[in-house]
Tab-separated table of C-alpha atoms and ligand atoms in Angstrom:
chain	number	residue	atom	x	y	z
A	1	MET	CA	-0.175	0.012	-0.129
A	2	GLU	CA	3.082	2.405	0.685
A	3	LYS	CA	3.585	2.174	-3.047
A	4	ILE	CA	0.213	3.275	-3.830
A	5	LEU	CA	-0.350	6.176	-1.156
A	6	GLU	CA	2.198	7.980	0.486
A	7	LYS	CA	2.662	10.841	3.049
A	8	ASN	CA	2.153	14.436	1.739
A	9	GLN	CA	0.702	13.543	-1.739
A	10	GLU	CA	-2.308	15.493	-2.502
A	11	TYR	CA	-5.498	14.189	-3.948
A	12	VAL	CA	-9.287	15.784	-4.622
A	13	VAL	CA	-11.411	13.178	-3.560
A	14	GLU	CA	-15.120	12.785	-2.929
A	15	ILE	CA	-16.526	12.322	0.769
A	16	ILE	CA	-18.642	8.990	0.242
A	17	ASP	CA	-19.450	8.146	3.788
A	18	GLN	CA	-19.228	9.651	7.477
A	19	GLY	CA	-17.442	7.909	10.354
A	20	TYR	CA	-18.623	7.481	14.021
A	21	GLU	CA	-16.608	10.653	15.343
A	22	GLY	CA	-17.681	13.142	12.461
A	23	GLU	CA	-14.777	12.446	10.158
A	24	GLY	CA	-15.403	12.096	6.220
A	25	ILE	CA	-14.592	9.032	4.725
A	26	ALA	CA	-12.894	8.950	0.823
A	27	LYS	CA	-11.583	6.193	-0.867
A	28	ILE	CA	-8.436	6.122	-3.123
A	29	ASN	CA	-7.722	2.893	-5.191
A	30	GLN	CA	-10.351	1.055	-2.645
A	31	ILE	CA	-8.087	2.202	0.487
A	32	PRO	CA	-10.242	4.052	2.977
A	33	ILE	CA	-9.016	7.826	3.876
A	34	PHE	CA	-10.418	9.074	6.976
A	35	ILE	CA	-10.299	13.040	6.818
A	36	PRO	CA	-11.418	14.967	9.881
A	37	ASN	CA	-13.995	17.680	9.564
A	38	ALA	CA	-15.096	16.352	5.940
A	39	LEU	CA	-18.711	15.610	5.256
A	40	LYS	CA	-20.315	13.328	3.110
A	41	GLY	CA	-21.178	14.561	-0.482
A	42	GLU	CA	-18.190	17.107	-0.456
A	43	ILE	CA	-15.204	17.088	-2.746
A	44	CYS	CA	-12.179	18.148	-0.870
A	45	LYS	CA	-8.586	18.671	-1.920
A	46	ILE	CA	-6.532	16.700	0.446
A	47	VAL	CA	-3.031	15.877	1.994
A	48	ILE	CA	-2.407	12.338	3.279
A	49	VAL	CA	-0.810	13.015	6.852
A	50	LYS	CA	-0.712	9.045	7.808
A	51	VAL	CA	-0.728	5.919	6.010
A	52	LEU	CA	-1.334	2.605	7.895
A	53	THR	CA	-1.471	-1.099	6.624
A	54	SER	CA	-5.078	-0.874	5.254
A	55	TYR	CA	-6.177	2.626	5.461
A	56	ALA	CA	-5.070	6.274	6.102
A	57	TYR	CA	-5.637	9.900	7.389
A	58	GLY	CA	-5.985	12.687	5.158
A	59	LYS	CA	-6.175	16.562	6.276
A	60	ILE	CA	-8.538	18.972	4.151
A	61	LEU	CA	-6.484	21.579	2.321
A	62	GLU	CA	-9.688	23.315	0.470
A	63	ILE	CA	-13.136	22.169	0.213
A	64	VAL	CA	-13.826	22.172	-3.526
A	65	ARG	CA	-17.648	21.443	-3.095
A	66	ASN	CA	-19.436	22.131	0.166
A	67	SER	CA	-22.006	20.016	1.660
A	68	LYS	CA	-25.411	21.253	2.546
A	69	ASP	CA	-25.154	20.066	5.928
A	70	ARG	CA	-22.023	22.026	6.636
A	71	VAL	CA	-22.183	25.016	9.003
A	72	GLU	CA	-19.767	27.691	10.347
A	73	SER	CA	-18.727	26.759	13.875
A	74	ASP	CA	-19.755	29.314	16.280
A	75	CYS	CA	-16.841	28.262	18.911
A	76	LEU	CA	-13.635	29.689	19.061
A	77	THR	CA	-11.873	26.713	20.147
A	78	ASP	CA	-13.471	24.416	18.073
A	79	LYS	CA	-10.357	23.219	15.783
A	80	ARG	CA	-8.495	22.414	18.901
A	81	CYS	CA	-10.632	21.331	21.462
A	82	GLY	CA	-11.658	17.561	21.506
A	83	GLY	CA	-15.135	18.431	22.744
A	84	CYS	CA	-17.708	19.105	19.891
A	85	ASP	CA	-16.295	16.905	16.925
A	86	LEU	CA	-19.797	17.553	15.102
A	87	ARG	CA	-19.911	21.155	15.511
A	88	HIS	CA	-19.306	22.029	11.722
A	89	ILE	CA	-22.485	20.238	11.129
A	90	SER	CA	-25.985	21.464	10.968
A	91	TYR	CA	-27.760	20.184	14.277
A	92	ALA	CA	-30.815	18.351	12.305
A	93	ARG	CA	-28.176	16.373	10.356
A	94	THR	CA	-26.203	15.176	13.472
A	95	LEU	CA	-29.629	13.868	14.790
A	96	GLU	CA	-29.835	11.641	11.359
A	97	MET	CA	-25.848	10.672	11.543
A	98	LYS	CA	-26.545	9.329	15.217
A	99	ARG	CA	-29.646	7.195	14.038
A	100	GLU	CA	-27.608	5.863	10.919
A	101	ILE	CA	-24.884	4.826	13.194
A	102	VAL	CA	-27.089	2.836	15.119
A	103	GLN	CA	-28.912	1.533	12.294
A	104	ASN	CA	-25.882	0.368	10.567
A	105	LEU	CA	-24.671	-1.404	13.869
A	106	VAL	CA	-28.081	-3.102	14.177
A	107	GLN	CA	-27.974	-4.440	10.536
A	108	LYS	CA	-24.551	-5.663	10.677
A	109	THR	CA	-24.801	-7.499	14.088
A	110	LEU	CA	-28.591	-8.517	14.555
A	111	LYS	CA	-31.006	-11.167	12.667
A	112	GLN	CA	-34.082	-9.322	13.594
A	113	LYS	CA	-34.671	-6.448	11.288
A	114	VAL	CA	-35.481	-3.126	13.677
A	115	GLU	CA	-35.895	0.266	12.302
A	116	VAL	CA	-34.124	2.597	14.609
A	117	ARG	CA	-36.217	5.394	15.440
A	118	THR	CA	-35.360	8.996	14.868
A	119	THR	CA	-33.273	10.748	17.278
A	120	ILE	CA	-34.938	12.543	19.997
A	121	GLY	CA	-33.012	16.057	19.888
A	122	MET	CA	-32.840	19.102	21.830
A	123	GLU	CA	-34.984	21.970	21.448
A	124	HIS	CA	-32.058	24.262	22.565
A	125	PRO	CA	-28.947	22.388	22.161
A	126	MET	CA	-26.584	24.743	24.031
A	127	PHE	CA	-25.082	24.868	27.336
A	128	TYR	CA	-26.407	21.678	28.318
A	129	ARG	CA	-23.715	20.126	30.337
A	130	ASN	CA	-24.300	20.555	34.230
A	131	LYS	CA	-20.658	18.886	35.161
A	132	ALA	CA	-17.577	20.404	34.196
A	133	GLN	CA	-13.789	18.871	34.958
A	134	TYR	CA	-11.349	21.567	34.173
A	135	PRO	CA	-7.681	20.585	34.449
A	136	PHE	CA	-5.431	23.230	35.648
A	137	GLY	CA	-2.067	23.510	33.997
A	138	ILE	CA	1.038	26.013	33.108
A	139	ASP	CA	0.660	28.176	29.975
A	140	PRO	CA	3.506	28.435	27.491
A	141	LYS	CA	4.535	31.922	29.421
A	142	GLY	CA	4.812	30.012	32.708
A	143	ASN	CA	1.419	30.918	34.027
A	144	PRO	CA	-1.195	29.063	35.710
A	145	THR	CA	-3.886	28.170	33.174
A	146	ILE	CA	-7.449	26.315	33.424
A	147	GLY	CA	-9.422	24.741	30.367
A	148	ILE	CA	-9.923	21.917	28.586
A	149	PHE	CA	-7.566	19.505	26.958
A	150	ALA	CA	-6.624	19.676	23.502
A	151	LYS	CA	-7.916	16.953	20.912
A	152	ARG	CA	-5.835	13.977	21.718
A	153	SER	CA	-3.201	15.809	24.006
A	154	HIS	CA	-2.690	16.952	27.518
A	155	GLU	CA	-2.127	20.410	25.821
A	156	ILE	CA	-4.679	22.937	28.024
A	157	ILE	CA	-6.729	25.178	25.865
A	158	PRO	CA	-7.390	27.976	28.435
A	159	ILE	CA	-11.089	28.479	28.926
A	160	GLN	CA	-13.210	30.938	26.788
A	161	GLU	CA	-16.786	30.543	26.191
A	162	CYS	CA	-17.786	26.903	25.779
A	163	LYS	CA	-21.123	26.293	23.884
A	164	ILE	CA	-22.029	23.121	25.675
A	165	GLN	CA	-21.045	23.925	29.142
A	166	ASN	CA	-22.925	25.920	31.666
A	167	GLU	CA	-22.342	29.381	32.043
A	168	ILE	CA	-21.828	29.645	35.724
A	169	SER	CA	-18.913	26.767	35.634
A	170	GLN	CA	-17.106	28.571	32.994
A	171	ARG	CA	-17.268	31.940	35.430
A	172	ILE	CA	-16.018	29.865	38.482
A	173	ALA	CA	-13.015	28.694	36.779
A	174	LYS	CA	-12.324	32.133	35.563
A	175	THR	CA	-12.244	33.835	38.899
A	176	THR	CA	-10.254	30.809	40.092
A	177	ILE	CA	-7.654	31.069	37.926
A	178	GLU	CA	-7.042	34.821	38.109
A	179	PHE	CA	-6.756	33.917	41.791
A	180	CYS	CA	-4.155	31.409	41.073
A	181	ARG	CA	-2.339	33.499	38.902
A	182	GLU	CA	-2.121	36.124	41.272
A	183	LYS	CA	-1.187	34.442	44.483
A	184	LYS	CA	1.049	31.823	42.235
A	185	LEU	CA	-0.502	28.637	43.563
A	186	GLU	CA	1.125	25.525	42.697
A	187	ILE	CA	-0.349	23.966	39.823
A	188	TYR	CA	0.436	19.852	39.380
A	189	ASN	CA	2.817	18.721	36.881
A	190	GLU	CA	1.751	15.464	35.376
A	191	THR	CA	5.462	14.214	34.629
A	192	SER	CA	7.368	15.591	37.796
A	193	GLU	CA	4.090	14.673	39.986
A	194	GLU	CA	4.680	18.052	41.960
A	195	GLY	CA	2.773	20.821	42.471
A	196	ILE	CA	-0.837	20.843	44.101
A	197	LEU	CA	-3.894	21.635	41.944
A	198	ARG	CA	-4.917	19.132	39.693
A	199	HIS	CA	-8.531	19.633	38.625
A	200	LEU	CA	-11.438	21.790	39.121
A	201	VAL	CA	-14.735	19.972	38.836
A	202	VAL	CA	-18.001	22.042	38.876
A	203	ARG	CA	-21.557	20.328	39.334
A	204	VAL	CA	-24.687	22.225	38.696
A	205	GLY	CA	-28.246	21.430	39.447
A	206	PHE	CA	-29.803	22.900	36.362
A	207	THR	CA	-33.326	23.297	38.241
A	208	SER	CA	-32.184	23.793	41.797
A	209	ASN	CA	-29.547	26.215	40.792
A	210	GLU	CA	-26.937	24.669	43.312
A	211	VAL	CA	-23.544	24.521	42.518
A	212	MET	CA	-20.902	22.322	44.022
A	213	CYS	CA	-16.914	22.852	43.485
A	214	ILE	CA	-14.588	20.175	43.946
A	215	PHE	CA	-10.889	21.072	43.825
A	216	VAL	CA	-8.869	18.059	43.386
A	217	VAL	CA	-5.555	18.149	44.996
A	218	ASN	CA	-2.139	15.955	44.760
A	219	GLU	CA	-0.939	16.232	48.527
A	220	LYS	CA	1.869	13.602	47.882
A	221	ASN	CA	4.678	15.697	49.125
A	222	GLY	CA	2.757	17.499	51.790
A	223	THR	CA	1.317	21.145	51.366
A	224	GLN	CA	2.274	22.734	54.565
A	225	LYS	CA	4.400	25.462	53.511
A	226	SER	CA	2.818	25.954	50.078
A	227	ASN	CA	1.105	29.092	48.541
A	228	TRP	CA	-2.198	26.858	48.167
A	229	SER	CA	-2.275	26.139	52.196
A	230	LYS	CA	-1.602	29.899	53.019
A	231	TYR	CA	-4.129	31.229	50.270
A	232	LYS	CA	-6.695	28.425	50.120
A	233	GLU	CA	-9.272	29.891	52.539
A	234	GLU	CA	-9.139	33.252	51.018
A	235	LEU	CA	-9.848	31.494	47.505
A	236	TYR	CA	-12.898	29.512	49.247
A	237	ASN	CA	-14.188	32.712	50.717
A	238	GLN	CA	-14.022	34.520	47.411
A	239	LEU	CA	-15.904	32.019	45.499
A	240	GLU	CA	-18.623	31.703	48.442
A	241	THR	CA	-19.169	35.488	48.449
A	242	THR	CA	-18.807	35.836	44.622
A	243	TYR	CA	-21.027	32.955	43.617
A	244	PRO	CA	-23.999	32.227	46.016
A	245	GLU	CA	-25.083	29.489	44.307
A	246	ILE	CA	-22.304	27.464	45.594
A	247	LYS	CA	-23.607	25.277	48.206
A	248	THR	CA	-20.624	23.316	48.998
A	249	ILE	CA	-17.125	23.186	48.321
A	250	VAL	CA	-15.217	19.889	48.572
A	251	GLU	CA	-11.204	19.181	48.462
A	252	ASN	CA	-10.814	15.691	46.765
A	253	GLN	CA	-7.029	14.208	47.482
A	254	ASN	CA	-5.720	12.394	44.315
A	255	ASN	CA	-2.116	11.775	44.940
A	256	LYS	CA	-1.775	8.907	41.995
A	257	LYS	CA	-0.042	9.288	38.677
A	258	THR	CA	-3.254	8.502	36.648
A	259	ASN	CA	-5.941	10.018	34.071
A	260	VAL	CA	-8.558	9.171	36.532
A	261	ILE	CA	-9.722	12.672	37.882
A	262	LEU	CA	-10.801	11.795	41.321
A	263	GLY	CA	-9.233	10.346	43.977
A	264	ASP	CA	-10.606	8.260	47.104
A	265	ARG	CA	-10.561	10.965	49.700
A	266	ASN	CA	-13.204	14.131	50.235
A	267	GLN	CA	-12.928	16.791	52.737
A	268	VAL	CA	-16.112	18.895	52.818
A	269	ILE	CA	-14.891	22.433	52.972
A	270	PHE	CA	-17.899	24.230	52.825
A	271	GLY	CA	-21.557	23.290	53.015
A	272	GLU	CA	-22.833	19.646	53.489
A	273	GLY	CA	-20.512	18.037	50.795
A	274	PHE	CA	-23.530	17.440	48.203
A	275	ILE	CA	-26.263	19.227	46.373
A	276	TYR	CA	-29.703	18.622	45.213
A	277	ASP	CA	-31.386	18.745	41.593
A	278	GLN	CA	-34.889	18.011	40.166
A	279	LEU	CA	-35.739	15.867	37.444
A	280	ALA	CA	-39.299	16.345	36.227
A	281	ASP	CA	-41.062	16.167	40.001
A	282	PHE	CA	-38.359	14.225	41.690
A	283	THR	CA	-35.706	15.739	43.728
A	284	PHE	CA	-32.183	13.825	44.034
A	285	LYS	CA	-28.917	14.317	46.156
A	286	ILE	CA	-25.880	14.184	44.405
A	287	SER	CA	-22.558	13.698	46.019
A	288	PRO	CA	-18.813	13.998	44.493
A	289	MET	CA	-18.355	10.493	43.804
A	290	SER	CA	-22.144	9.510	42.233
A	291	PHE	CA	-23.009	9.491	38.828
A	292	TYR	CA	-25.575	11.624	37.476
A	293	GLN	CA	-26.701	12.263	34.079
A	294	ILE	CA	-24.857	15.232	32.153
A	295	ASN	CA	-27.725	16.283	30.136
A	296	PRO	CA	-30.799	16.704	32.659
A	297	ILE	CA	-33.143	18.014	29.868
A	298	GLN	CA	-32.485	14.698	27.869
A	299	THR	CA	-32.381	12.774	30.671
A	300	VAL	CA	-36.295	13.353	31.663
A	301	LYS	CA	-37.114	12.655	28.078
A	302	LEU	CA	-35.041	9.584	28.182
A	303	TYR	CA	-36.314	8.112	31.537
A	304	ILE	CA	-39.964	9.016	30.269
A	305	LYS	CA	-39.603	7.213	26.731
A	306	ALA	CA	-38.023	4.270	28.714
A	307	ILE	CA	-41.002	3.929	31.101
A	308	GLU	CA	-43.855	4.716	28.874
A	309	GLU	CA	-42.240	2.235	26.360
A	310	ALA	CA	-41.891	-0.696	28.761
A	311	GLU	CA	-45.559	-0.505	29.714
A	312	LEU	CA	-45.008	-1.054	33.412
A	313	LYS	CA	-47.518	-3.076	35.161
A	314	LYS	CA	-48.745	-2.609	38.724
A	315	ASP	CA	-47.501	-5.724	39.912
A	316	ASP	CA	-44.038	-5.605	38.338
A	317	ILE	CA	-40.851	-6.326	40.105
A	318	PHE	CA	-38.184	-3.587	38.504
A	319	CYS	CA	-34.330	-4.349	38.913
A	320	ASP	CA	-32.788	-1.008	38.087
A	321	LEU	CA	-29.213	-2.319	37.293
A	322	TYR	CA	-26.056	0.143	37.231
A	323	CYS	CA	-28.668	2.611	39.138
A	324	GLY	CA	-26.482	5.091	40.136
A	325	ILE	CA	-28.144	7.531	42.670
A	326	GLY	CA	-31.307	5.625	41.843
A	327	THR	CA	-33.062	8.158	39.232
A	328	ILE	CA	-34.513	5.661	36.886
A	329	GLY	CA	-35.987	3.373	39.783
A	330	ILE	CA	-37.408	6.121	41.554
A	331	PHE	CA	-39.133	7.401	38.248
A	332	ALA	CA	-40.504	3.631	37.789
A	333	ALA	CA	-41.507	3.290	41.395
A	334	LYS	CA	-45.005	4.265	41.146
A	335	HIS	CA	-45.706	2.537	38.358
A	336	VAL	CA	-44.626	-1.010	39.822
A	337	LYS	CA	-44.899	-2.972	42.965
A	338	LYS	CA	-41.018	-3.069	43.710
A	339	VAL	CA	-37.843	-1.885	42.693
A	340	TYR	CA	-34.483	-3.186	43.383
A	341	GLY	CA	-31.358	-1.085	42.538
A	342	VAL	CA	-27.879	-2.145	42.039
A	343	GLU	CA	-24.598	0.047	41.959
A	344	ILE	CA	-20.936	-0.357	42.404
A	345	VAL	CA	-20.220	3.095	44.045
A	346	PRO	CA	-21.446	3.200	47.774
A	347	GLU	CA	-21.710	6.934	48.080
A	348	ALA	CA	-24.291	6.611	44.988
A	349	ILE	CA	-26.257	4.164	46.756
A	350	GLN	CA	-26.143	6.056	49.988
A	351	ASP	CA	-27.595	9.070	47.902
A	352	ALA	CA	-30.273	6.533	46.091
A	353	LYS	CA	-31.582	5.184	49.603
A	354	ILE	CA	-31.768	9.198	50.715
A	355	ASN	CA	-33.436	10.199	47.482
A	356	ALA	CA	-36.255	7.196	47.797
A	357	GLN	CA	-36.984	8.953	51.184
A	358	ILE	CA	-36.888	12.642	50.086
A	359	ASN	CA	-39.424	11.249	47.027
A	360	GLN	CA	-41.611	9.665	49.687
A	361	ILE	CA	-41.151	6.317	48.008
A	362	GLN	CA	-41.410	3.196	49.896
A	363	ASN	CA	-41.077	0.410	47.556
A	364	THR	CA	-37.457	0.627	46.798
A	365	GLU	CA	-34.294	-1.596	47.960
A	366	PHE	CA	-30.860	-0.349	46.861
A	367	MET	CA	-27.852	-2.520	47.243
A	368	THR	CA	-23.945	-1.909	46.625
A	369	GLY	CA	-22.193	-4.273	44.712
A	370	ASP	CA	-20.917	-5.489	41.238
A	371	VAL	CA	-23.949	-6.189	39.358
A	372	LYS	CA	-22.256	-9.345	37.894
A	373	ASP	CA	-22.138	-10.611	41.428
A	374	LEU	CA	-25.089	-9.233	43.388
A	375	PHE	CA	-27.665	-9.584	40.615
A	376	ASP	CA	-26.583	-13.326	40.209
A	377	GLN	CA	-27.084	-13.676	44.271
A	378	MET	CA	-30.500	-12.050	44.215
A	379	ILE	CA	-31.909	-14.362	41.352
A	380	GLN	CA	-29.921	-17.706	42.564
A	381	LYS	CA	-29.689	-17.352	46.089
A	382	ASP	CA	-32.466	-14.910	47.203
A	383	HIS	CA	-34.948	-16.214	44.375
A	384	ILE	CA	-35.981	-12.771	43.131
A	385	LYS	CA	-37.825	-12.929	39.998
A	386	PRO	CA	-37.789	-9.528	38.430
A	387	THR	CA	-40.272	-8.985	35.602
A	388	VAL	CA	-38.910	-5.887	34.379
A	389	VAL	CA	-34.979	-5.305	34.249
A	390	CYS	CA	-33.521	-1.991	33.180
A	391	VAL	CA	-29.821	-2.079	32.586
A	392	ASP	CA	-27.786	1.197	32.118
A	393	PRO	CA	-24.199	0.253	31.915
A	394	PRO	CA	-20.914	2.174	31.318
A	395	ARG	CA	-19.564	2.268	27.763
A	396	LYS	CA	-18.484	-1.519	28.214
A	397	GLY	CA	-21.784	-2.779	28.150
A	398	ILE	CA	-22.946	-5.935	30.429
A	399	ASP	CA	-20.679	-8.578	31.566
A	400	PRO	CA	-21.704	-11.898	30.239
A	401	THR	CA	-22.871	-13.448	33.578
A	402	THR	CA	-25.485	-10.924	33.868
A	403	ILE	CA	-26.443	-11.662	30.219
A	404	GLU	CA	-26.692	-15.277	31.089
A	405	ASN	CA	-28.691	-14.585	34.242
A	406	ILE	CA	-31.293	-12.158	32.377
A	407	LYS	CA	-31.786	-15.123	30.094
A	408	GLN	CA	-32.237	-17.442	32.625
A	409	VAL	CA	-34.627	-15.380	34.850
A	410	GLU	CA	-36.734	-14.282	31.927
A	411	PRO	CA	-37.991	-10.813	32.956
A	412	ASN	CA	-40.937	-9.952	30.513
A	413	LYS	CA	-39.570	-6.740	29.780
A	414	VAL	CA	-35.713	-5.686	29.446
A	415	ILE	CA	-35.065	-1.922	28.925
A	416	TYR	CA	-31.430	-1.337	27.826
A	417	ILE	CA	-30.134	2.171	28.323
A	418	SER	CA	-26.820	2.567	26.491
A	419	CYS	CA	-24.186	5.412	26.036
A	420	ASN	CA	-22.184	3.177	23.302
A	421	PRO	CA	-24.077	1.567	20.578
A	422	ALA	CA	-21.695	-0.640	19.741
A	423	THR	CA	-21.637	-2.832	23.137
A	424	MET	CA	-25.241	-2.360	23.284
A	425	VAL	CA	-25.674	-3.917	19.809
A	426	ARG	CA	-23.215	-6.758	21.011
A	427	ASP	CA	-25.114	-7.283	23.894
A	428	LEU	CA	-28.739	-7.439	22.256
A	429	ALA	CA	-27.195	-10.006	19.920
A	430	MET	CA	-26.908	-12.010	22.913
A	431	LEU	CA	-30.358	-11.674	24.010
A	432	GLU	CA	-32.303	-11.644	20.814
A	433	GLU	CA	-32.991	-15.404	20.678
A	434	LYS	CA	-35.429	-15.066	23.850
A	435	TYR	CA	-36.091	-11.252	23.428
A	436	LEU	CA	-38.270	-9.420	20.343
A	437	ILE	CA	-36.580	-5.959	19.862
A	438	LYS	CA	-39.521	-3.741	20.032
A	439	SER	CA	-37.877	-0.494	19.602
A	440	ILE	CA	-34.418	1.288	19.499
A	441	THR	CA	-34.403	4.990	20.178
A	442	PRO	CA	-31.490	7.356	20.278
A	443	VAL	CA	-31.801	10.036	22.509
A	444	ASP	CA	-29.405	12.953	22.263
A	445	MET	CA	-27.790	13.464	25.461
A	446	PHE	CA	-24.543	15.008	24.135
A	447	PRO	CA	-25.407	17.521	21.180
A	448	TYR	CA	-22.526	18.426	18.917
A	449	THR	CA	-20.489	15.356	19.992
A	450	SER	CA	-20.295	11.985	18.555
A	451	HIS	CA	-21.678	10.032	21.651
A	452	VAL	CA	-24.723	8.269	20.976
A	453	GLU	CA	-27.290	7.449	23.898
A	454	CYS	CA	-29.768	4.949	23.118
A	455	VAL	CA	-33.206	3.356	24.839
A	456	THR	CA	-33.663	-0.366	23.622
A	457	ILE	CA	-37.289	-2.056	24.428
A	458	LEU	CA	-36.986	-5.763	24.548
A	459	GLU	CA	-39.971	-8.109	25.212
A	460	LEU	CA	-39.616	-11.844	25.993
A	461	LYS	CA	-40.895	-14.290	23.056
A	462	ARG	CA	-43.981	-16.271	24.041
A	463	LEU	CA	-42.972	-19.516	22.298
B	501	SAM	C1	-24.399	5.144	32.803
B	501	SAM	S1	-24.231	5.138	34.440
B	501	SAM	C2	-26.093	5.083	35.124
B	501	SAM	C3	-26.696	5.580	36.244
B	501	SAM	C4	-28.075	5.734	36.597
B	501	SAM	N1	-28.798	4.777	35.775
B	501	SAM	C5	-28.544	6.984	35.698
B	501	SAM	O1	-29.125	7.085	34.894
B	501	SAM	O2	-28.106	8.209	36.310
B	501	SAM	C6	-23.777	3.676	34.828
B	501	SAM	C7	-23.363	3.243	36.430
B	501	SAM	O3	-23.033	1.876	36.855
B	501	SAM	C8	-22.103	2.142	37.742
B	501	SAM	N2	-21.313	0.857	37.542
B	501	SAM	C9	-20.412	0.886	36.840
B	501	SAM	N3	-19.784	-0.635	36.814
B	501	SAM	C10	-20.812	-1.394	37.397
B	501	SAM	C11	-20.626	-2.582	37.927
B	501	SAM	N4	-19.795	-3.621	37.510
B	501	SAM	N5	-21.706	-3.083	38.851
B	501	SAM	C12	-22.417	-2.317	39.209
B	501	SAM	N6	-23.050	-0.820	38.893
B	501	SAM	C13	-21.776	-0.450	38.126
B	501	SAM	C14	-21.396	3.438	37.673
B	501	SAM	O4	-20.825	3.665	38.913
B	501	SAM	C15	-22.676	4.284	37.200
B	501	SAM	O5	-23.168	4.622	38.112
């Protein structure tokens, strides 16, 4: 292939397909070329930037013919940031693309013929994220900076106006970094593992307006003589007085060399160490370590869709696997006889129990554990017989033991909520012998990014 395609060669190509991350795909002598930012139907002058065994990467030099779906990006850092990889495409087209991605996977993998439904989009797909995780760093002039990591790197793009992040988290980050610069606070260095400030995480209750700030710090080498120790009280006071929305500030200790943002230890500095938010008519307590869906507007649509389509019955036994702080189970509780929730993070289960109380729900039981073991125990040893199982796993999907357990216990309905259509379809393939796939609906939880969320409803085949 090296003889056919070489780095730095220029071509004019037609973009014949769209990849999963918004990249265009062209072919030269049947070899696929992946071209970031190119759109299906466009004619582009490109240069080959990398040649691999069976494919290559190209870069646009000029768009000779534009797609009607191309839009001018409204973001100052779009080209460098790894956040919105679909920002150059009209929102309506991104929704179609997400549906097509799922449809293609379904067609390739499943025996059943399923027509994936239209993606449920947002009316105003802006400023929708309720959680920001800003890394601290040092800019080329040697000053502290805060922002977002550039695409596929750990170079920090200083914070500007982000179109998908909520506005208050951006203002809090700007106040924080100005203070860090003025007081010369010690910023963590990933290579030397020295310095203190690693990340600022801001979580916002969209309905409640309550804000939680988490300062992730490295205390491996002690902090006693640092500027951080000397001035942090002043920083916290400044944030509290400038932003009355801040209900709590937490220091999280992370002394490990890792890309995982939060460490294991939290110290509450101000407030109660958690915030509340509302989804539809329900109130939820959210702690620093607990998962909470990042787009609350779409979360409500997703949960309502899942519950309506599952046609829950008053005598249903509902298992909410990977339940987080119990949100789906609590939405479902009034429609069913009993809800069991299983989640691996203990703090999330503590929140889930309190959330059931706050919402005056008495028919829930939340348990800490790995779904693989705990669901197994529930059905094999405790002889619980769920009639509806709802799964909402992380990106890697469901483990084989749990799939086998679902097949064995035969709930009438399975609700599969997924943030990764590839693993979802893999898992559906293992269930489809016993289950009819009634519907697959993408819900746009992450507008302008290539992430795709889906809800699938399965019904036990009556043989
Ligand atoms: C995509 S989130 C869904 C949470 C919740 N259903 C919601 O809508 O907010 C996945 C959850 O699964 C939990 N989790 C990950 N692996 C797990 C496992 N093996 N067993 C139990 N829970 C797990 C995570 O901590 C996280 O809370």
